[in-house]
PDB file of C-alpha atoms in Angstrom:
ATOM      1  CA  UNK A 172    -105.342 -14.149-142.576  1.00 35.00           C
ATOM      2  CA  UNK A 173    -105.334 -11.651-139.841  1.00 38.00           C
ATOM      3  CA  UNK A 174    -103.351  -8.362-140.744  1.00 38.00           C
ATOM      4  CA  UNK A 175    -100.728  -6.152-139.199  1.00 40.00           C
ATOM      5  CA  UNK A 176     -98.294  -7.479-136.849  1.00 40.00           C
ATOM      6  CA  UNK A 177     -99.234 -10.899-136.211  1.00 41.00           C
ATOM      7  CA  UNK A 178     -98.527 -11.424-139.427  1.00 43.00           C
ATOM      8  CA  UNK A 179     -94.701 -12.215-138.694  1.00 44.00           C
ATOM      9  CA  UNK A 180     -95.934 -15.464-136.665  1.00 47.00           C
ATOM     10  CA  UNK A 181     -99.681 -16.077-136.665  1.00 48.00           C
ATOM     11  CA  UNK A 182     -99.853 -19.381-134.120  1.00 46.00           C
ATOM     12  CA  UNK A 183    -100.833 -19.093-130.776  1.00 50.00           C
ATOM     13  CA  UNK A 184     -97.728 -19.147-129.254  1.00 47.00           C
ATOM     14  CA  UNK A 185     -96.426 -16.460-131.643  1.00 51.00           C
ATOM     15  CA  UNK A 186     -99.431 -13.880-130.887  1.00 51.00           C
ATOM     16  CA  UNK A 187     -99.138 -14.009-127.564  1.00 49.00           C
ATOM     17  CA  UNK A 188     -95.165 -13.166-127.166  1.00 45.00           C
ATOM     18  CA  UNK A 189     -94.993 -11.231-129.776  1.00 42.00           C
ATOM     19  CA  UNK A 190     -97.109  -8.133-128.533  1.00 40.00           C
ATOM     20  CA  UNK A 191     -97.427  -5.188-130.335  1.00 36.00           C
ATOM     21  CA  UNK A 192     -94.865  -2.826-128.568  1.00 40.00           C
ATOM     22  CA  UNK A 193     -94.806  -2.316-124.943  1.00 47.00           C
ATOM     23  CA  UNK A 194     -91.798  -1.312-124.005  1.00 45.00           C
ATOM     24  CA  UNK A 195     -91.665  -2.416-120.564  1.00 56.00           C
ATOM     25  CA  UNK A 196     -94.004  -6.264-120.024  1.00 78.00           C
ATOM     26  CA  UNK A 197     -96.046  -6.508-117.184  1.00 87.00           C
ATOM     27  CA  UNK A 198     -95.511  -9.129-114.775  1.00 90.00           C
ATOM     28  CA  UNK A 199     -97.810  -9.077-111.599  1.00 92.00           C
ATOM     29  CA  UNK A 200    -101.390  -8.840-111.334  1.00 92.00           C
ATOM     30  CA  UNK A 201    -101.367  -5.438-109.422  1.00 92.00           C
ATOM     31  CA  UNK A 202     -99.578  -3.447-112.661  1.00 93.00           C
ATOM     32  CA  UNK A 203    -102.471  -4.946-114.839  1.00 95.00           C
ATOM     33  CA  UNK A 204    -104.930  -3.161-112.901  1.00 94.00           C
ATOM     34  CA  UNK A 205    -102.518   0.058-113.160  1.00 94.00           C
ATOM     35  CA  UNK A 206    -102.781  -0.254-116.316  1.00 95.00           C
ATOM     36  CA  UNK A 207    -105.990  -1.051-116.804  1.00 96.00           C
ATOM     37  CA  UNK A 208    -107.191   2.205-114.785  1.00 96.00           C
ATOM     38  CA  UNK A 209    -104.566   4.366-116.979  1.00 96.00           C
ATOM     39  CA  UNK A 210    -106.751   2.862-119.877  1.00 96.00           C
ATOM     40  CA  UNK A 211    -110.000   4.138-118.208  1.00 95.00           C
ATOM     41  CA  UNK A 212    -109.167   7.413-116.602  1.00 95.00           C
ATOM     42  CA  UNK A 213    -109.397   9.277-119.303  1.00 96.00           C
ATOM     43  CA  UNK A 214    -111.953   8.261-121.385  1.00 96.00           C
ATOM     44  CA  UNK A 215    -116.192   9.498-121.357  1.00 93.00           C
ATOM     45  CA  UNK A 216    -117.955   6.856-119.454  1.00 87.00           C
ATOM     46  CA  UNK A 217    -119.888   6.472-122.697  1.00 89.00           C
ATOM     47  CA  UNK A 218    -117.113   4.831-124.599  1.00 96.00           C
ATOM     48  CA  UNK A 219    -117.500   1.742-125.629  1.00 95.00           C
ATOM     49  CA  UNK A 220    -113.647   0.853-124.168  1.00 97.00           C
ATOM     50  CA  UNK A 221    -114.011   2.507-121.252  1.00 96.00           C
ATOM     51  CA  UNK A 222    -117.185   0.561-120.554  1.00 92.00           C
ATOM     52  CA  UNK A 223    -115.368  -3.241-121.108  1.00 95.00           C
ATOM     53  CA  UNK A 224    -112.732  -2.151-119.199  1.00 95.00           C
ATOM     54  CA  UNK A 225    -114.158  -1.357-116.246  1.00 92.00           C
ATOM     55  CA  UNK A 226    -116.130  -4.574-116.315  1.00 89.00           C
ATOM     56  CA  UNK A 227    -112.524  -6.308-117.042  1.00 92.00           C
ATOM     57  CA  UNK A 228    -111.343  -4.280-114.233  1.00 92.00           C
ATOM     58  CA  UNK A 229    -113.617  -5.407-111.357  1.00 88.00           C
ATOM     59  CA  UNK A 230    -113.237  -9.087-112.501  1.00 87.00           C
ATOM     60  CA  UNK A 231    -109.755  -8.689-112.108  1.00 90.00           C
ATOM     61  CA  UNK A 232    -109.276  -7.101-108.923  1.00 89.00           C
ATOM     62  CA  UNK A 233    -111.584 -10.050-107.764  1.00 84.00           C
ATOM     63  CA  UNK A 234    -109.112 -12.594-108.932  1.00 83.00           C
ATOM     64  CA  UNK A 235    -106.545 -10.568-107.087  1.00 86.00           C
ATOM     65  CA  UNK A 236    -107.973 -10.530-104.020  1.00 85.00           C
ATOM     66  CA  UNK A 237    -108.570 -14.414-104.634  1.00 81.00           C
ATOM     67  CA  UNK A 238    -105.062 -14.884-104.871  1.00 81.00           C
ATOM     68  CA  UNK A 239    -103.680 -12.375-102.219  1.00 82.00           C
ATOM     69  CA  UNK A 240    -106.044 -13.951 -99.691  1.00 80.00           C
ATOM     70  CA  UNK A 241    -104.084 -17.495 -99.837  1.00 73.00           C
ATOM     71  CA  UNK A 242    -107.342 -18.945-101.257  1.00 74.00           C
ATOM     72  CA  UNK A 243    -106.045 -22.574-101.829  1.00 80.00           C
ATOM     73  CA  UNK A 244    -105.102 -22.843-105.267  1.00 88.00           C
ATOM     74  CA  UNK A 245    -103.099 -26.417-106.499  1.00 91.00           C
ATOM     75  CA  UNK A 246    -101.201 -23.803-108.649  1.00 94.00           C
ATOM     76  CA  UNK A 247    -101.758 -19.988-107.945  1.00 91.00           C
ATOM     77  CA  UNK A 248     -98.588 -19.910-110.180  1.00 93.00           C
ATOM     78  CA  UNK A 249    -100.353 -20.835-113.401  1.00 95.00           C
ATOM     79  CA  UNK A 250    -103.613 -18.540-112.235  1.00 93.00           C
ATOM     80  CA  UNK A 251    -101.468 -15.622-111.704  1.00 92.00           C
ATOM     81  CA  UNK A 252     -99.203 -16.088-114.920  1.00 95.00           C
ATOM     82  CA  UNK A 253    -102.456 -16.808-116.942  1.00 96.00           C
ATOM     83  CA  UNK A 254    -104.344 -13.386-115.259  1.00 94.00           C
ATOM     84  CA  UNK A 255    -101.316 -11.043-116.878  1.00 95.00           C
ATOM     85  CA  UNK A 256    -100.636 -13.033-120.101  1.00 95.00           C
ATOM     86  CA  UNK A 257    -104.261 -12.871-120.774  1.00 96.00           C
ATOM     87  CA  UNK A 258    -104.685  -9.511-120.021  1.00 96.00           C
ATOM     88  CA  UNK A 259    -101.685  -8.221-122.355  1.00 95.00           C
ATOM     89  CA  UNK A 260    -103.967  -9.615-125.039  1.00 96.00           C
ATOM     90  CA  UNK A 261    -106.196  -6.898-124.650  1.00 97.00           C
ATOM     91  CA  UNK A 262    -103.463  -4.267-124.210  1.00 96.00           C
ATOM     92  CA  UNK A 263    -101.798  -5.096-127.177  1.00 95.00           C
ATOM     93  CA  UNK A 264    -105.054  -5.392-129.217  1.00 96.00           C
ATOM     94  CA  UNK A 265    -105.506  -1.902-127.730  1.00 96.00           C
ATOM     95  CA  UNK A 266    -101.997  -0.514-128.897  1.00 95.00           C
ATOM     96  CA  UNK A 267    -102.640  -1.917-132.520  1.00 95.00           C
ATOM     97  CA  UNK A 268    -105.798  -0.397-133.009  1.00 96.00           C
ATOM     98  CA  UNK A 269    -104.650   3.103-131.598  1.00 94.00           C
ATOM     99  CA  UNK A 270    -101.257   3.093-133.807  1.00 95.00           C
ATOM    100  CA  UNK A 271    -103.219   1.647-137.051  1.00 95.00           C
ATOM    101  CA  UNK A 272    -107.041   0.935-137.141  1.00 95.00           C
ATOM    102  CA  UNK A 273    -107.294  -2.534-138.915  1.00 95.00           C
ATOM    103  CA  UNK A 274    -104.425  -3.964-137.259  1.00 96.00           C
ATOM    104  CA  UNK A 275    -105.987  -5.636-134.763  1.00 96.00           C
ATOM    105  CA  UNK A 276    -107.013  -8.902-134.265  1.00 97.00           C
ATOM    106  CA  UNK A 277    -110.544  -9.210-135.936  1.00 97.00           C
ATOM    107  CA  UNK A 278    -112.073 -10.332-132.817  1.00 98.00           C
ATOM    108  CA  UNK A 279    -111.549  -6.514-131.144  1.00 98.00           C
ATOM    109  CA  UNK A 280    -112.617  -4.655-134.496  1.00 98.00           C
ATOM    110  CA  UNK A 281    -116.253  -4.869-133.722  1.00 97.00           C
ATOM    111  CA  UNK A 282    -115.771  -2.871-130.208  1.00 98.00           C
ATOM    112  CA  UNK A 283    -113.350  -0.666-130.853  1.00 98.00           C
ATOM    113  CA  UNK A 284    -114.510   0.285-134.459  1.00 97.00           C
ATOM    114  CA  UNK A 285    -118.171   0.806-132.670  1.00 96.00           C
ATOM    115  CA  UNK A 286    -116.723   2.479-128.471  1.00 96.00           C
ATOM    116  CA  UNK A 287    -118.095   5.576-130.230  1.00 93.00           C
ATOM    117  CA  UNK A 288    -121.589   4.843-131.687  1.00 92.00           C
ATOM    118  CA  UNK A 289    -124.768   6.540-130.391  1.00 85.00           C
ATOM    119  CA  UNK A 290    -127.754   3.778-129.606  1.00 83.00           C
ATOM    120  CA  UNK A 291    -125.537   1.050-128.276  1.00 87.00           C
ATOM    121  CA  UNK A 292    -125.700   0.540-124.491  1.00 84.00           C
ATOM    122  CA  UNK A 293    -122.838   0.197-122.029  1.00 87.00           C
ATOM    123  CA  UNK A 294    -123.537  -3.556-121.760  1.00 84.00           C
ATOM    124  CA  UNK A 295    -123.893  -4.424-124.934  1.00 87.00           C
ATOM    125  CA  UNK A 296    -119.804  -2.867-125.571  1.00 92.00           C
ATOM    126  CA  UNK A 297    -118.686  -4.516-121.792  1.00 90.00           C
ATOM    127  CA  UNK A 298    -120.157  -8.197-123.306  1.00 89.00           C
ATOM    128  CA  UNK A 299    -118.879  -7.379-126.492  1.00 94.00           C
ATOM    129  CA  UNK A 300    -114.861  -7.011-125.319  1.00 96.00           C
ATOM    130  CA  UNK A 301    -115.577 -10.586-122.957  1.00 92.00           C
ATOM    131  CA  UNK A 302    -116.490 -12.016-126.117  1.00 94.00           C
ATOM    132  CA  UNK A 303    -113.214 -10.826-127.702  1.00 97.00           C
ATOM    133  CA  UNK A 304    -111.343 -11.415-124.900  1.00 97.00           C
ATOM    134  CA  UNK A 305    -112.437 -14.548-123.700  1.00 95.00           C
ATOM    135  CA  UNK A 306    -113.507 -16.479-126.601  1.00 96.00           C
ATOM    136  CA  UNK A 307    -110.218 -15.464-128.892  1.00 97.00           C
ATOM    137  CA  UNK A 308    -108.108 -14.173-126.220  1.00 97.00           C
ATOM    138  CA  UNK A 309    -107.904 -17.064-123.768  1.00 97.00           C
ATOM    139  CA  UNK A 310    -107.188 -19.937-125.569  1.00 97.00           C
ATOM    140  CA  UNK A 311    -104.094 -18.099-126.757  1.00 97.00           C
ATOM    141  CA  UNK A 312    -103.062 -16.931-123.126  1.00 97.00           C
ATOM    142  CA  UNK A 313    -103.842 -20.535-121.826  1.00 97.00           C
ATOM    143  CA  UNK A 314    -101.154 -22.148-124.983  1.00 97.00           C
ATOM    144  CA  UNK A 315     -98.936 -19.667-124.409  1.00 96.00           C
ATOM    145  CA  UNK A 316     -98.516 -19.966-120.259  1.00 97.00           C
ATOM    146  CA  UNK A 317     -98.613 -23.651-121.000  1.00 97.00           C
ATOM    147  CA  UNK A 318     -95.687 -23.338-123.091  1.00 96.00           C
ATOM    148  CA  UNK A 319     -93.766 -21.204-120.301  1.00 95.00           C
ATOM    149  CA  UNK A 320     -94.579 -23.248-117.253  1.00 96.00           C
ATOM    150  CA  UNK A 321     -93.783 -26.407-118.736  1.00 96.00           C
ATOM    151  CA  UNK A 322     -97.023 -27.839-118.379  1.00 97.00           C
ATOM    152  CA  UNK A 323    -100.129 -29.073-120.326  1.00 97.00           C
ATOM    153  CA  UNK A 324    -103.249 -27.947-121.381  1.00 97.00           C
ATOM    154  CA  UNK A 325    -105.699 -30.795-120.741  1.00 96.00           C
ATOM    155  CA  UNK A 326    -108.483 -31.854-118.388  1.00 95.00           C
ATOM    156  CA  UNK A 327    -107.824 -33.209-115.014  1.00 94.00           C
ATOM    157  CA  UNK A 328    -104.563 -31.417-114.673  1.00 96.00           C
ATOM    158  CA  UNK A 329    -104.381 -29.319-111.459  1.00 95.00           C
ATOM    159  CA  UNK A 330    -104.498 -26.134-113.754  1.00 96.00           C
ATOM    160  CA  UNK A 331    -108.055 -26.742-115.119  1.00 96.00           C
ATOM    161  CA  UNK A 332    -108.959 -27.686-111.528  1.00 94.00           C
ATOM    162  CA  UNK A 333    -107.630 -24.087-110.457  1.00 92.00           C
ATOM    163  CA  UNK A 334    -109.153 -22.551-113.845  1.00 94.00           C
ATOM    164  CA  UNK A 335    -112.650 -23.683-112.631  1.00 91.00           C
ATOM    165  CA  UNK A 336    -112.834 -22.596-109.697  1.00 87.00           C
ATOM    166  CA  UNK A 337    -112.174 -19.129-110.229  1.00 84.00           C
ATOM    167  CA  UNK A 338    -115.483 -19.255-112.566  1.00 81.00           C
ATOM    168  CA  UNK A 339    -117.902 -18.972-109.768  1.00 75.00           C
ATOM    169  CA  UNK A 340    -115.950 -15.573-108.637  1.00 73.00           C
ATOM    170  CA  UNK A 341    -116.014 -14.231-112.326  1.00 77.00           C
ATOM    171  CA  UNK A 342    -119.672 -15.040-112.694  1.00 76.00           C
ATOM    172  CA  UNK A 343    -120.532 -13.135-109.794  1.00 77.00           C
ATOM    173  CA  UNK A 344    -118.794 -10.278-110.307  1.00 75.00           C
ATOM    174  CA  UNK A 345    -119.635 -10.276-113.985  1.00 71.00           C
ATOM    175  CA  UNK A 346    -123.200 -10.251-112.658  1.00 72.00           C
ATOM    176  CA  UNK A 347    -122.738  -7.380-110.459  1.00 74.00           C
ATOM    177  CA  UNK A 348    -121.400  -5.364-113.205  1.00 69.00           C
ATOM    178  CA  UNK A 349    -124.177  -5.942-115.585  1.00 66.00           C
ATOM    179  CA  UNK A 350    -126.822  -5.111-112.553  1.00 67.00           C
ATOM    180  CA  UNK A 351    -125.224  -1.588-112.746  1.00 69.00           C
ATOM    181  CA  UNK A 352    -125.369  -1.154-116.210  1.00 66.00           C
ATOM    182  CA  UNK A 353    -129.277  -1.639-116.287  1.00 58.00           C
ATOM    183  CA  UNK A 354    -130.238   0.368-113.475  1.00 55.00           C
ATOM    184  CA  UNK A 355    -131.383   3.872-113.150  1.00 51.00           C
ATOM    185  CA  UNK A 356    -134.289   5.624-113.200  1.00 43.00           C
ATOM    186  CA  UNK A 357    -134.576   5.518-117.363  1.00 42.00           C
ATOM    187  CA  UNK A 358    -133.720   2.057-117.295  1.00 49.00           C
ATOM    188  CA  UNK A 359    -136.871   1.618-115.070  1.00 50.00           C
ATOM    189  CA  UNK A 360    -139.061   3.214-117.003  1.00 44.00           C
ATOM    190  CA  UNK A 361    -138.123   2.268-120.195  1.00 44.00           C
ATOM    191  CA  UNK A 362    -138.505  -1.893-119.020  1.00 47.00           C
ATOM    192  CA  UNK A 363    -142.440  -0.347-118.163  1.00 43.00           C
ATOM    193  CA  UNK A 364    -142.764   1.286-121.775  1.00 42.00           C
ATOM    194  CA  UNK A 365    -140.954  -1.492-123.233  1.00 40.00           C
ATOM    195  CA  UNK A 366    -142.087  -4.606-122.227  1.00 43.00           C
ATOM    196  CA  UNK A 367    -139.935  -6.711-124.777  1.00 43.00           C
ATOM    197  CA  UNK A 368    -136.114  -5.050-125.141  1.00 50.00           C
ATOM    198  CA  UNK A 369    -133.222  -6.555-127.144  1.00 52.00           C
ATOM    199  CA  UNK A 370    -130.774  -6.167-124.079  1.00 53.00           C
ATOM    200  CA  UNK A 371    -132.567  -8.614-122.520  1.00 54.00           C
ATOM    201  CA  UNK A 372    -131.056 -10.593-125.756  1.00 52.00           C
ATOM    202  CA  UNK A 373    -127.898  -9.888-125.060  1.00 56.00           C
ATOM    203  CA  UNK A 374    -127.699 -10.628-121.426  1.00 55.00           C
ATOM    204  CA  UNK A 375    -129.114 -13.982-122.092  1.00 50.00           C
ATOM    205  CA  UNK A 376    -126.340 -14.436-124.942  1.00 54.00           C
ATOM    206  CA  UNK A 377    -123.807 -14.789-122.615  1.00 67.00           C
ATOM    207  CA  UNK A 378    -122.277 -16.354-120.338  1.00 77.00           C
ATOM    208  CA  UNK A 379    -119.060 -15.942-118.429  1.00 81.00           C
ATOM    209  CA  UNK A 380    -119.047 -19.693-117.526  1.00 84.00           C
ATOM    210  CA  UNK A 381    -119.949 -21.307-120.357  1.00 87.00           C
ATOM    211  CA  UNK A 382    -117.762 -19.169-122.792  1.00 90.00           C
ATOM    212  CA  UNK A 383    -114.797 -20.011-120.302  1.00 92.00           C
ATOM    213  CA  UNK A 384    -115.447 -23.825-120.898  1.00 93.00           C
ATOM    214  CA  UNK A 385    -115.295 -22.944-124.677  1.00 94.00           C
ATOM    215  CA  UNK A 386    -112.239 -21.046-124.125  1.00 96.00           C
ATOM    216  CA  UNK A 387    -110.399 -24.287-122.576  1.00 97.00           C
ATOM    217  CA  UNK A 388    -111.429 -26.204-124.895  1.00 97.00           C
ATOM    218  CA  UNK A 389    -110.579 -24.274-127.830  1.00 97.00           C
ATOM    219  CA  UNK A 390    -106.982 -24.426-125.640  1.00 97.00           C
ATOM    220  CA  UNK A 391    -107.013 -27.798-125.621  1.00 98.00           C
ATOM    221  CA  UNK A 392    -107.083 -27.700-129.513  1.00 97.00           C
ATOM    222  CA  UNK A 393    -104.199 -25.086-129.860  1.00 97.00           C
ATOM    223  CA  UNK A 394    -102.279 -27.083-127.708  1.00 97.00           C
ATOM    224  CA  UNK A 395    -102.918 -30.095-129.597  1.00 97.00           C
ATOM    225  CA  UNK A 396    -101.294 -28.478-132.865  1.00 97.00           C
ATOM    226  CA  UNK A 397     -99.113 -26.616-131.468  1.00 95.00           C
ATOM    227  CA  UNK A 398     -95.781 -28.063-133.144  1.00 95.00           C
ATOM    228  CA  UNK A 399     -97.518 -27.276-137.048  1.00 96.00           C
ATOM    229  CA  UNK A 400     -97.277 -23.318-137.149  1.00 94.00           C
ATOM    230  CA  UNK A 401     -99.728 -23.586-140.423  1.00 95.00           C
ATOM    231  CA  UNK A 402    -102.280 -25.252-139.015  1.00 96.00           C
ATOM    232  CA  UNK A 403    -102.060 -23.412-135.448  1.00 95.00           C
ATOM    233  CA  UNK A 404    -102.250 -19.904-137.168  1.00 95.00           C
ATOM    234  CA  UNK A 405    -105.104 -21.350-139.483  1.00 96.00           C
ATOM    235  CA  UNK A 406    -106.787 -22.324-136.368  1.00 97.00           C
ATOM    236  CA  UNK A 407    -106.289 -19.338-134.763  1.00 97.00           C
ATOM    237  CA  UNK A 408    -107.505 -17.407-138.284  1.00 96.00           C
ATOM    238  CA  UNK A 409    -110.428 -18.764-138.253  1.00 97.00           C
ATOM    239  CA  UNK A 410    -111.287 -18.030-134.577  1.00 97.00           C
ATOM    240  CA  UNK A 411    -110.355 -14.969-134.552  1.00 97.00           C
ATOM    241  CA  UNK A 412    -113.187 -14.090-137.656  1.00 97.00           C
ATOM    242  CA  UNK A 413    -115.428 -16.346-136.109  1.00 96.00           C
ATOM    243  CA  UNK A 414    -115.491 -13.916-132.621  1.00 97.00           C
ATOM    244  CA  UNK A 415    -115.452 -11.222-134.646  1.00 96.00           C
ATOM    245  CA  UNK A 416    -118.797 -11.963-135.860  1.00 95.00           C
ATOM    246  CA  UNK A 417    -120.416 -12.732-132.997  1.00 92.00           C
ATOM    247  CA  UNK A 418    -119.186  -9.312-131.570  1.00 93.00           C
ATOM    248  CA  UNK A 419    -121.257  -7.206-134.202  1.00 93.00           C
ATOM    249  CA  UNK A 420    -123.956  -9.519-133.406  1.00 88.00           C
ATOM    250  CA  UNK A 421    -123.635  -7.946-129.357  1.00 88.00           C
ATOM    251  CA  UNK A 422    -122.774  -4.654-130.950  1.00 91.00           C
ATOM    252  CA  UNK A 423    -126.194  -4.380-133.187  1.00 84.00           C
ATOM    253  CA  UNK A 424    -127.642  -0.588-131.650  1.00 81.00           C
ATOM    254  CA  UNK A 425    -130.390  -1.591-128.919  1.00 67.00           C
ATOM    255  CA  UNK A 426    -131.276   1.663-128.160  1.00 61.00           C
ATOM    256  CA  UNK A 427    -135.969   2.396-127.544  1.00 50.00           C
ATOM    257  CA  UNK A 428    -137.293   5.911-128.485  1.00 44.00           C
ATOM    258  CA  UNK A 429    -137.165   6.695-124.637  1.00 40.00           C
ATOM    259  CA  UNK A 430    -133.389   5.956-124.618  1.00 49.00           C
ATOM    260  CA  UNK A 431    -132.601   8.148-127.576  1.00 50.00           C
ATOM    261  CA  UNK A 432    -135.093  10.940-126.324  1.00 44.00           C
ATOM    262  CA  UNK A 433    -133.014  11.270-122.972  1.00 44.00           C
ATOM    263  CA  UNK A 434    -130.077  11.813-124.884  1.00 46.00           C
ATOM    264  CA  UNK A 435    -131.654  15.144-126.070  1.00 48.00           C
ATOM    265  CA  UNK A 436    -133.017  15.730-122.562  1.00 49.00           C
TER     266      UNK A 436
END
């Protein structure tokens, strides 16, 4: 059983209205980027938040400039809707942890129980919060905007039509991100020193697309037992714990002796 405030209704439906106190919801793509650069702003570049959500950040300011440029969508609606659902996810996983550590969704502990750990590159926390975020995260948002829109979560439907073909976008800006957060002049050097390096384990873990596809699917199944609030939350349980583990798998410190020399440098 997950802990804290989800506790009061643990389905699908139920952790993604519930939220965990924001005073005043977003609505519209634009105040999730606010809000996603007031997260940023102040934190070290180091920090293992700070580093997911700028990554989160550049993805979706892509999306938004998908949808302000009248790309044609059979529902920009739903894509929209979905974008800011989704993302109060996060936010709300955020809040939790900040008011009380261990209140969050077991999917985020991993990253934010590690944003401050020495040997564990900028990557490795930005793939880390996808994981969270996509693989437990989505499903939810996807149920949950289903639910609202009157519509259905199933294959075929114009919304998984409009759902794929925003992956080619978010793979290549989730590419460009991870280019910049293995370049430099260390980074260089170190691939020369190091001929075999476990972030090269990490990038090839994931996958934007292919965790996406997991994500609808595992939507498809919340939306199948989404009338029994037992069985939903004990789906949703044991999701949750399962993305959890994967994250300390992302989150295991990567860091070669040249990496934690510069540090001293």
């Amino acid at each position: 059983m997950t802990s804290g405030p989800q506790d009061e209704d643990r389905s699908a439906t139920g952790a993604a209205r519930q939220g965990y106190g924001h005073s005043v919801p977003l609505t519209t793509v634009a105040e999730v980027v606010a809000r996603m650069e007031e997260i940023a702003a102040p934190l070290p570049r180091g920090d293992g938040v700070a580093c997911f959500t700028r990554l989160y950040l550049a993805v979706t300011e892509g999306v938004r400039a998908e949808l302000a440029a009248g790309t044609e969508f059979r529902d920009a609606r739903f894509l929209e809707r979905l974008d800011v659902v989704f993302a109060g996810l996060y936010f709300d996983a955020l809040d939790a942890f900040e008011r009380r550590p261990g209140s969050e969704p077991h999917a985020w502990a991993p990253l934010f129980a590690a944003r401050r750990a020495r040997g564990i590159a900028p990557l490795q926390f930005a793939l880390a919060g996808m994981n969270a975020h996509i693989n437990r995260d989505l499903p939810v948002a996807l149920v949950a905007v289903a639910r609202e829109l009157g519509i259905v979560v199933e294959d075929g439907t114009p919304q998984h039509a409009d759902f794929l073909s925003v992956n080619a976008q978010l793979a290549t800006t989730e590419a460009k991100v991870k280019h910049e957060y293995v370049t430099g002049w260390l980074r260089r050097l170190d691939r020369i020193v190091h001929r075999f390096d476990r972030i090269d384990d990490v990038v090839a873990m994931w996958d934007v697309e292919r965790a996406r596809d997991a994500a609808w699917t595992n939507g498809e199944a919340m939306w199948a037992i989404r009338d029994s609030a037992d069985l939903s939350a004990a789906y949703l349980d044991s999701l949750d714990r399962m993305v959890g583990f994967a994250g300390r798998g992302l989150l295991v410190p990567a860091d070669t002796w040249l990496q934690k020399l510069a540090r001293l440098l």
